Amino acid sequence: MNLDWIQPAQRLNSLPPYVFARLDELKAKAREQGVDLIDLGMGNPGGPTPAPVIEAAQRAIEDAKHHGYPPFEGTASFRAAITDWYHRRYGVMLDPEGEALPLLGSKEGLSHLALAYLDPGDLVLVPTPAYPAHFRGPAIAGAEIYPLLLTAKNDWLIDLEAIPEEIARRAKALYFNYPNNPTGATAPREFFERIVAFAQRYKILLIHDLCYAELAFDGYQPTSVLEIPGAQEISVEFHTLSKTYNMAGWRVGFVVGNRHIIQGLRTLKTNLDYGIFGAIQTAAETALNLPDSYLEEVQQRYITRRDFLIEALRELGWNVPKTKATMYLWVPCPLGVTSSDFAFTVLQKTGVVVTPGSAFGEGGEGYVRISLIAECDRLGEAMARLRDANIRYGTPANV
Ligand SMILES: *Cc1c(COP(=O)(O)O)cnc(C)c1O
């Protein structure tokens, strides 16, 4: 029987090609050939979840009250832990009834928010490069995406002045993310003030992804958009337990901010899912209440790896600025080589996996992202292989 008539919906065809698929193929092939892969491609932190979090989950899993459907809006105590965390960290006051919503990981919420707020033809402003959910969610919703090109010259900050007046007027929402994945850039508080003023002026819903809130180094403190006066009326902010607490597999994150915006997302989600297993919410609550000494330990781990890798890259002739946050280095490819060709070559010649910048949109072309997810001995081994394979290095293409 001819089954050509089984075709996915148009909305799937609107998605840009998934660069990771080809990379996965090459990784599988290398593994088959017995190559000892060093995977610095994913943003998946290595290492276990902190012991007190696991223990809290183990106790909670025995409790029958978690065995039924969880409440749609998340447990009251996890929501309270979220709003307490915001108060402690940023001095931001939020109502746990309506201004905080637990999510099955922030990726889900970032994409579903687009479905909840964007109709086909609506205009959304999205930086390029960006975390894929920031443009794939709107693409699934059928929205028109206006790309905001980030450049090294502008320190990877959004150039608000470059947005044409008529585009700003038409735009319904804007996604942004600092500390930034994939560039590792951070934004000063003045930038947050400017973007809030911009969004107020043009009546644009501000969607901030603060997923690297705690992976900040050398005394740098990331800004929450909700700290900026007036922002709470027009913004939501996403955060995740995945990165800081090594909980990527648990699937738990949250969104906070304007209650009307959150209500729209909640209404959509009540039609799609039942929320998070209660025991996982208990675990997440425990994680948010871990003492600062835990955070300092995590930060120190990434600082050590960052400094080690920057120095090793420098010895190879590759100059990469010191990042103040995130778990990534954003490094230029040789001129004239696409980021995917470069990443594929590195993988084939050395067994080291890095992510092509083009996976984060066209604005990521010319760069690859290296994740600080291995210990220094493995990072050192990766660098030794690059040196032995005589991989050519790049200077920033767009400076
Ligand atoms: C890792 C990451 C996320 C997703 O985290 P989950 O909560 O695991 O879905 C969201 N945004 C950015 C920028 C990320 O790097």
Short mmCIF file of C-alpha atoms and ligand atoms in Angstrom, two decimals:
data_model
loop_
_atom_site.label_atom_id
_atom_site.label_comp_id
_atom_site.label_asym_id
_atom_site.label_seq_id
_atom_site.Cartn_x
_atom_site.Cartn_y
_atom_site.Cartn_z
CA MET A 1 0.00 0.00 0.00
CA ASN A 2 1.26 3.44 -0.89
CA LEU A 3 1.54 5.44 2.31
CA ASP A 4 2.66 8.76 0.82
CA TRP A 5 -0.55 10.33 2.13
CA ILE A 6 0.76 10.04 5.70
CA GLN A 7 2.35 13.46 5.94
CA PRO A 8 3.05 15.56 9.03
CA ALA A 9 1.26 18.87 9.46
CA GLN A 10 2.61 21.96 7.71
CA ARG A 11 3.79 23.34 11.03
CA LEU A 12 6.48 20.67 11.17
CA ASN A 13 7.73 21.63 7.73
CA SER A 14 8.21 25.21 8.91
CA LEU A 15 10.96 24.13 11.30
CA PRO A 16 14.55 24.86 10.31
CA PRO A 17 16.69 21.76 9.72
CA TYR A 18 18.03 20.17 12.85
CA VAL A 19 21.84 20.34 12.69
CA PHE A 20 22.13 17.95 15.62
CA ALA A 21 20.73 15.06 13.55
CA ARG A 22 23.80 14.96 11.25
CA LEU A 23 26.09 15.36 14.23
CA ASP A 24 24.38 12.43 15.96
CA GLU A 25 24.88 10.29 12.86
CA LEU A 26 28.60 11.07 12.82
CA LYS A 27 28.85 10.42 16.56
CA ALA A 28 27.17 7.02 16.19
CA LYS A 29 29.51 6.14 13.33
CA ALA A 30 32.59 7.14 15.32
CA ARG A 31 31.42 5.07 18.28
CA GLU A 32 30.90 2.04 16.03
CA GLN A 33 34.50 2.43 14.90
CA GLY A 34 35.59 2.33 18.53
CA VAL A 35 36.59 6.01 18.77
CA ASP A 36 36.87 7.30 22.35
CA LEU A 37 34.51 10.27 21.93
CA ILE A 38 34.95 13.39 24.05
CA ASP A 39 31.52 14.99 23.85
CA LEU A 40 31.70 18.72 24.53
CA GLY A 41 28.66 19.32 22.37
CA MET A 42 25.69 19.16 24.66
CA GLY A 43 24.72 21.50 27.48
CA ASN A 44 24.16 18.48 29.67
CA PRO A 45 26.11 18.90 32.91
CA GLY A 46 28.00 15.79 33.92
CA GLY A 47 27.94 14.47 37.48
CA PRO A 48 25.19 13.46 39.87
CA THR A 49 22.37 15.51 41.38
CA PRO A 50 23.36 16.71 44.90
CA ALA A 51 22.82 14.03 47.56
CA PRO A 52 20.29 16.00 49.71
CA VAL A 53 18.11 16.43 46.61
CA ILE A 54 18.18 12.72 45.81
CA GLU A 55 17.41 11.86 49.44
CA ALA A 56 14.45 14.24 49.53
CA ALA A 57 13.12 12.62 46.35
CA GLN A 58 13.57 9.13 47.79
CA ARG A 59 11.57 10.04 50.87
CA ALA A 60 8.89 11.75 48.80
CA ILE A 61 8.50 8.84 46.40
CA GLU A 62 7.31 6.67 49.33
CA ASP A 63 4.57 9.14 50.15
CA ALA A 64 1.26 8.06 48.62
CA LYS A 65 0.06 11.67 48.39
CA HIS A 66 2.34 12.02 45.35
CA HIS A 67 1.05 8.93 43.60
CA GLY A 68 -2.02 10.49 42.04
CA TYR A 69 -2.20 13.33 39.53
CA PRO A 70 -0.28 16.35 40.79
CA PRO A 71 -2.08 19.72 40.94
CA PHE A 72 -2.08 21.52 37.57
CA GLU A 73 -0.43 24.62 38.95
CA GLY A 74 2.30 22.72 40.85
CA THR A 75 2.48 22.07 44.57
CA ALA A 76 2.03 25.05 46.88
CA SER A 77 5.33 24.35 48.62
CA PHE A 78 7.37 24.26 45.39
CA ARG A 79 5.74 27.52 44.27
CA ALA A 80 6.57 29.06 47.64
CA ALA A 81 10.18 27.85 47.32
CA ILE A 82 10.36 29.55 43.91
CA THR A 83 9.04 32.90 45.12
CA ASP A 84 11.22 32.74 48.27
CA TRP A 85 14.23 32.12 46.04
CA TYR A 86 13.38 35.22 43.98
CA HIS A 87 13.03 37.30 47.08
CA ARG A 88 16.29 36.07 48.56
CA ARG A 89 18.24 36.38 45.32
CA TYR A 90 16.84 39.52 43.74
CA GLY A 91 14.62 41.20 46.31
CA VAL A 92 11.73 40.58 43.89
CA MET A 93 8.34 39.99 45.53
CA LEU A 94 6.10 37.51 43.74
CA ASP A 95 2.78 35.93 44.65
CA PRO A 96 3.12 32.13 44.71
CA GLU A 97 -0.59 32.06 43.74
CA GLY A 98 -0.45 33.02 40.10
CA GLU A 99 2.97 34.57 39.59
CA ALA A 100 4.96 31.30 39.58
CA LEU A 101 4.28 28.18 37.54
CA PRO A 102 6.35 24.95 37.70
CA LEU A 103 7.22 23.46 34.31
CA LEU A 104 8.34 20.11 32.92
CA GLY A 105 11.72 21.73 32.23
CA SER A 106 11.90 25.28 30.93
CA LYS A 107 12.15 24.21 27.26
CA GLU A 108 8.57 23.01 27.36
CA GLY A 109 7.38 26.33 28.82
CA LEU A 110 9.41 28.47 26.41
CA SER A 111 7.86 26.68 23.44
CA HIS A 112 4.35 26.43 24.83
CA LEU A 113 4.33 30.13 25.69
CA ALA A 114 4.68 30.80 21.97
CA LEU A 115 1.66 28.58 21.28
CA ALA A 116 -0.30 30.33 24.01
CA TYR A 117 0.46 33.86 22.78
CA LEU A 118 1.34 33.84 19.09
CA ASP A 119 -1.08 33.37 16.20
CA PRO A 120 0.01 32.62 12.65
CA GLY A 121 1.32 35.87 11.21
CA ASP A 122 2.11 37.49 14.56
CA LEU A 123 5.57 39.01 14.66
CA VAL A 124 8.08 37.91 17.29
CA LEU A 125 11.61 39.24 17.83
CA VAL A 126 14.19 36.54 18.43
CA PRO A 127 17.96 36.93 18.66
CA THR A 128 20.20 34.87 16.42
CA PRO A 129 22.10 32.90 17.63
CA ALA A 130 19.68 31.70 20.32
CA TYR A 131 18.67 28.66 22.31
CA PRO A 132 16.63 26.66 19.76
CA ALA A 133 13.32 26.70 21.72
CA HIS A 134 13.30 30.51 21.40
CA PHE A 135 12.76 30.26 17.64
CA ARG A 136 11.39 26.74 17.20
CA GLY A 137 8.47 27.39 19.58
CA PRO A 138 7.37 30.48 17.60
CA ALA A 139 7.92 28.59 14.32
CA ILE A 140 5.56 25.83 15.47
CA ALA A 141 3.02 28.51 16.41
CA GLY A 142 3.24 29.82 12.82
CA ALA A 143 4.55 33.20 13.97
CA GLU A 144 6.72 35.38 11.78
CA ILE A 145 10.20 35.60 13.28
CA TYR A 146 12.22 38.80 12.96
CA PRO A 147 15.85 37.88 13.70
CA LEU A 148 17.91 40.17 15.93
CA LEU A 149 21.51 39.57 14.85
CA LEU A 150 23.95 39.35 17.75
CA THR A 151 27.57 40.20 16.95
CA ALA A 152 30.92 40.10 18.71
CA LYS A 153 31.25 43.81 17.92
CA ASN A 154 28.22 44.54 20.08
CA ASP A 155 29.37 42.10 22.80
CA TRP A 156 26.56 39.75 21.70
CA LEU A 157 23.96 42.18 23.09
CA ILE A 158 20.75 42.87 21.18
CA ASP A 159 21.11 46.12 19.23
CA LEU A 160 17.72 47.66 20.02
CA GLU A 161 18.48 50.72 17.90
CA ALA A 162 18.84 48.55 14.80
CA ILE A 163 15.22 47.36 15.03
CA PRO A 164 13.16 49.28 12.45
CA GLU A 165 10.32 51.34 13.89
CA GLU A 166 7.59 49.52 11.94
CA ILE A 167 8.94 46.14 13.10
CA ALA A 168 8.95 47.28 16.72
CA ARG A 169 5.38 48.49 16.33
CA ARG A 170 4.20 45.18 14.88
CA ALA A 171 6.10 42.93 17.31
CA LYS A 172 4.06 41.09 19.89
CA ALA A 173 6.82 39.37 21.87
CA LEU A 174 10.58 39.32 22.32
CA TYR A 175 12.68 36.41 23.57
CA PHE A 176 16.06 37.08 25.16
CA ASN A 177 18.59 35.30 27.37
CA TYR A 178 21.46 36.66 29.49
CA PRO A 179 23.79 35.11 30.63
CA ASN A 180 23.58 33.83 27.08
CA ASN A 181 23.62 30.41 25.53
CA PRO A 182 25.48 29.88 23.19
CA THR A 183 27.73 32.97 23.26
CA GLY A 184 28.46 33.07 27.00
CA ALA A 185 27.74 36.82 26.95
CA THR A 186 26.37 38.73 29.93
CA ALA A 187 24.30 41.90 29.87
CA PRO A 188 24.75 44.87 32.20
CA ARG A 189 21.79 46.11 34.21
CA GLU A 190 21.51 49.18 31.93
CA PHE A 191 20.78 46.84 29.05
CA PHE A 192 17.88 45.35 31.00
CA GLU A 193 16.59 48.87 31.71
CA ARG A 194 16.77 49.72 28.01
CA ILE A 195 15.02 46.55 26.85
CA VAL A 196 12.22 47.03 29.39
CA ALA A 197 11.75 50.64 28.23
CA PHE A 198 11.71 49.43 24.61
CA ALA A 199 9.09 46.77 25.35
CA GLN A 200 6.94 49.22 27.32
CA ARG A 201 7.09 51.78 24.54
CA TYR A 202 6.05 49.33 21.81
CA LYS A 203 3.77 47.11 23.93
CA ILE A 204 5.87 43.98 23.52
CA LEU A 205 5.69 40.98 25.80
CA LEU A 206 9.19 40.33 27.21
CA ILE A 207 10.25 36.72 27.61
CA HIS A 208 13.53 36.35 29.48
CA ASP A 209 15.37 33.06 29.88
CA LEU A 210 17.49 33.21 33.05
CA CYS A 211 18.58 29.61 32.95
CA TYR A 212 22.20 30.48 33.90
CA ALA A 213 21.24 32.57 36.94
CA GLU A 214 23.73 30.81 39.18
CA LEU A 215 26.46 29.78 36.79
CA ALA A 216 28.18 33.16 37.11
CA PHE A 217 31.78 33.69 38.08
CA ASP A 218 34.34 36.07 39.54
CA GLY A 219 31.74 37.96 41.57
CA TYR A 220 29.47 38.68 38.61
CA GLN A 221 25.75 38.68 39.55
CA PRO A 222 23.26 38.14 36.69
CA THR A 223 20.23 40.43 36.55
CA SER A 224 16.63 39.28 36.71
CA VAL A 225 14.42 41.27 34.35
CA LEU A 226 11.86 41.38 37.17
CA GLU A 227 14.22 43.60 39.19
CA ILE A 228 13.66 46.42 36.72
CA PRO A 229 10.81 48.75 37.77
CA GLY A 230 7.73 48.21 35.60
CA ALA A 231 9.01 44.93 34.13
CA GLN A 232 6.60 42.80 36.11
CA GLU A 233 3.69 44.22 34.11
CA ILE A 234 4.98 43.01 30.75
CA SER A 235 7.47 40.21 31.42
CA VAL A 236 7.92 36.60 32.33
CA GLU A 237 11.19 34.92 33.23
CA PHE A 238 12.14 31.25 32.93
CA HIS A 239 14.55 29.30 35.09
CA THR A 240 15.56 25.66 35.28
CA LEU A 241 16.94 23.20 37.79
CA SER A 242 18.75 21.36 34.99
CA LYS A 243 22.02 23.23 34.88
CA THR A 244 22.97 24.45 38.35
CA TYR A 245 21.78 21.34 40.16
CA ASN A 246 22.70 18.67 37.58
CA MET A 247 19.01 17.79 37.23
CA ALA A 248 18.57 17.83 33.43
CA GLY A 249 17.03 14.34 33.45
CA TRP A 250 14.46 15.18 36.14
CA ARG A 251 12.66 17.67 33.86
CA VAL A 252 11.84 20.52 36.15
CA GLY A 253 11.91 24.27 35.74
CA PHE A 254 9.55 27.20 36.23
CA VAL A 255 8.29 30.52 34.94
CA VAL A 256 7.59 33.61 37.04
CA GLY A 257 6.31 37.10 36.38
CA ASN A 258 3.15 38.72 35.10
CA ARG A 259 0.13 36.72 36.22
CA HIS A 260 -1.93 37.28 33.06
CA ILE A 261 0.83 36.00 30.82
CA ILE A 262 1.33 33.00 33.10
CA GLN A 263 -2.41 32.34 33.14
CA GLY A 264 -2.42 31.97 29.34
CA LEU A 265 0.36 29.43 29.50
CA ARG A 266 -1.37 27.59 32.32
CA THR A 267 -4.63 27.40 30.37
CA LEU A 268 -2.82 25.88 27.40
CA LYS A 269 -0.95 23.43 29.60
CA THR A 270 -4.05 22.20 31.44
CA ASN A 271 -5.05 20.89 28.00
CA LEU A 272 -1.72 19.21 27.32
CA ASP A 273 -0.16 17.81 30.50
CA TYR A 274 -0.73 17.16 34.19
CA GLY A 275 2.37 18.85 35.51
CA ILE A 276 5.31 17.37 37.37
CA PHE A 277 5.45 14.25 39.55
CA GLY A 278 5.09 15.51 43.13
CA ALA A 279 8.27 13.81 44.36
CA ILE A 280 10.25 15.70 41.72
CA GLN A 281 8.72 18.97 42.92
CA THR A 282 9.88 18.10 46.45
CA ALA A 283 13.37 17.45 45.07
CA ALA A 284 13.37 20.75 43.17
CA GLU A 285 12.25 22.63 46.28
CA THR A 286 15.14 21.06 48.20
CA ALA A 287 17.58 22.10 45.47
CA LEU A 288 16.46 25.75 45.56
CA ASN A 289 17.07 25.75 49.31
CA LEU A 290 20.58 24.29 49.19
CA PRO A 291 23.12 26.46 51.02
CA ASP A 292 25.22 28.93 49.01
CA SER A 293 28.27 26.76 49.67
CA TYR A 294 26.85 24.28 47.15
CA LEU A 295 26.61 27.02 44.52
CA GLU A 296 30.13 28.19 45.24
CA GLU A 297 31.38 24.65 44.69
CA VAL A 298 29.61 24.38 41.34
CA GLN A 299 30.85 27.79 40.26
CA GLN A 300 34.41 26.89 41.23
CA ARG A 301 34.20 23.71 39.16
CA TYR A 302 33.24 25.70 36.05
CA ILE A 303 35.80 28.45 36.74
CA THR A 304 38.57 25.84 36.90
CA ARG A 305 37.48 24.26 33.62
CA ARG A 306 36.97 27.63 31.93
CA ASP A 307 40.43 28.88 32.88
CA PHE A 308 42.04 25.59 31.91
CA LEU A 309 40.37 25.50 28.50
CA ILE A 310 40.95 29.17 27.68
CA GLU A 311 44.65 28.71 28.43
CA ALA A 312 44.87 25.49 26.39
CA LEU A 313 43.10 27.16 23.45
CA ARG A 314 45.47 30.11 23.72
CA GLU A 315 48.44 27.77 23.48
CA LEU A 316 46.92 26.46 20.26
CA GLY A 317 46.74 30.03 18.96
CA TRP A 318 43.03 30.45 19.58
CA ASN A 319 42.18 33.53 21.64
CA VAL A 320 38.87 33.33 23.44
CA PRO A 321 37.72 36.04 25.87
CA LYS A 322 37.07 35.07 29.47
CA THR A 323 33.39 34.41 30.07
CA LYS A 324 31.71 35.70 33.23
CA ALA A 325 28.92 33.13 33.18
CA THR A 326 27.39 29.99 31.61
CA MET A 327 29.06 26.66 30.90
CA TYR A 328 30.17 27.45 27.35
CA LEU A 329 33.00 28.91 25.32
CA TRP A 330 32.04 30.42 21.97
CA VAL A 331 34.98 30.07 19.64
CA PRO A 332 35.50 31.26 16.07
CA CYS A 333 35.98 28.82 13.18
CA PRO A 334 38.65 29.42 10.54
CA LEU A 335 37.52 31.99 7.97
CA GLY A 336 35.66 30.52 5.03
CA VAL A 337 34.72 27.26 6.76
CA THR A 338 31.11 26.76 7.83
CA SER A 339 30.57 25.90 11.46
CA SER A 340 29.02 22.55 10.62
CA ASP A 341 31.88 21.56 8.27
CA PHE A 342 34.31 22.59 10.95
CA ALA A 343 32.53 20.63 13.71
CA PHE A 344 32.24 17.56 11.46
CA THR A 345 35.95 17.74 10.57
CA VAL A 346 36.96 18.07 14.22
CA LEU A 347 34.79 15.08 15.09
CA GLN A 348 36.12 12.91 12.28
CA LYS A 349 39.77 13.76 12.88
CA THR A 350 39.82 13.82 16.68
CA GLY A 351 36.68 12.28 18.18
CA VAL A 352 35.99 15.59 19.94
CA VAL A 353 32.40 16.80 19.67
CA VAL A 354 31.65 20.54 19.56
CA THR A 355 28.38 22.16 18.49
CA PRO A 356 28.24 24.08 15.19
CA GLY A 357 27.07 27.64 15.79
CA SER A 358 24.53 27.28 12.99
CA ALA A 359 22.52 24.97 15.28
CA PHE A 360 21.56 28.19 17.11
CA GLY A 361 20.41 29.98 13.95
CA GLU A 362 22.15 31.79 11.10
CA GLY A 363 23.70 34.31 13.45
CA GLY A 364 25.74 31.49 14.99
CA GLU A 365 27.56 30.81 11.71
CA GLY A 366 31.34 31.13 11.96
CA TYR A 367 31.50 29.83 15.54
CA VAL A 368 31.35 26.58 17.48
CA ARG A 369 30.25 26.14 21.07
CA ILE A 370 32.37 24.13 23.47
CA SER A 371 30.67 23.01 26.69
CA LEU A 372 32.63 22.89 29.94
CA ILE A 373 31.04 19.58 30.82
CA ALA A 374 34.19 17.45 31.21
CA GLU A 375 36.90 17.44 33.84
CA CYS A 376 40.20 19.12 33.05
CA ASP A 377 42.00 15.86 32.22
CA ARG A 378 39.46 15.14 29.46
CA LEU A 379 39.55 18.75 28.27
CA GLY A 380 43.34 18.45 28.15
CA GLU A 381 43.07 15.24 26.14
CA ALA A 382 40.66 16.95 23.72
CA MET A 383 43.08 19.84 23.21
CA ALA A 384 46.03 17.45 22.70
CA ARG A 385 44.06 15.69 19.96
CA LEU A 386 43.26 19.00 18.24
CA ARG A 387 46.94 19.91 18.35
CA ASP A 388 48.06 16.53 16.97
CA ALA A 389 45.47 16.64 14.21
CA ASN A 390 46.71 20.09 13.22
CA ILE A 391 43.26 21.63 13.32
CA ARG A 392 43.37 25.21 12.04
CA TYR A 393 41.97 27.88 14.30
CA GLY A 394 39.84 30.87 13.63
CA THR A 395 39.74 34.54 14.38
CA PRO A 396 36.35 36.09 14.97
CA ALA A 397 34.73 36.48 11.56
CA ASN A 398 32.41 39.34 12.39
CA VAL A 399 34.59 41.66 14.43
C1 LIG B 1 19.49 24.28 28.95
C2 LIG B 1 18.68 25.46 28.61
C3 LIG B 1 17.29 25.48 28.81
C4 LIG B 1 16.45 24.26 29.07
O1 LIG B 1 16.44 23.71 30.21
P1 LIG B 1 15.39 22.63 30.66
O2 LIG B 1 14.79 23.23 31.85
O3 LIG B 1 16.21 21.43 30.93
O4 LIG B 1 14.38 22.40 29.58
C5 LIG B 1 16.60 26.65 28.56
N1 LIG B 1 17.22 27.74 28.12
C6 LIG B 1 18.53 27.76 27.89
C7 LIG B 1 19.16 29.01 27.40
C8 LIG B 1 19.31 26.62 28.11
O5 LIG B 1 20.61 26.66 27.85
#
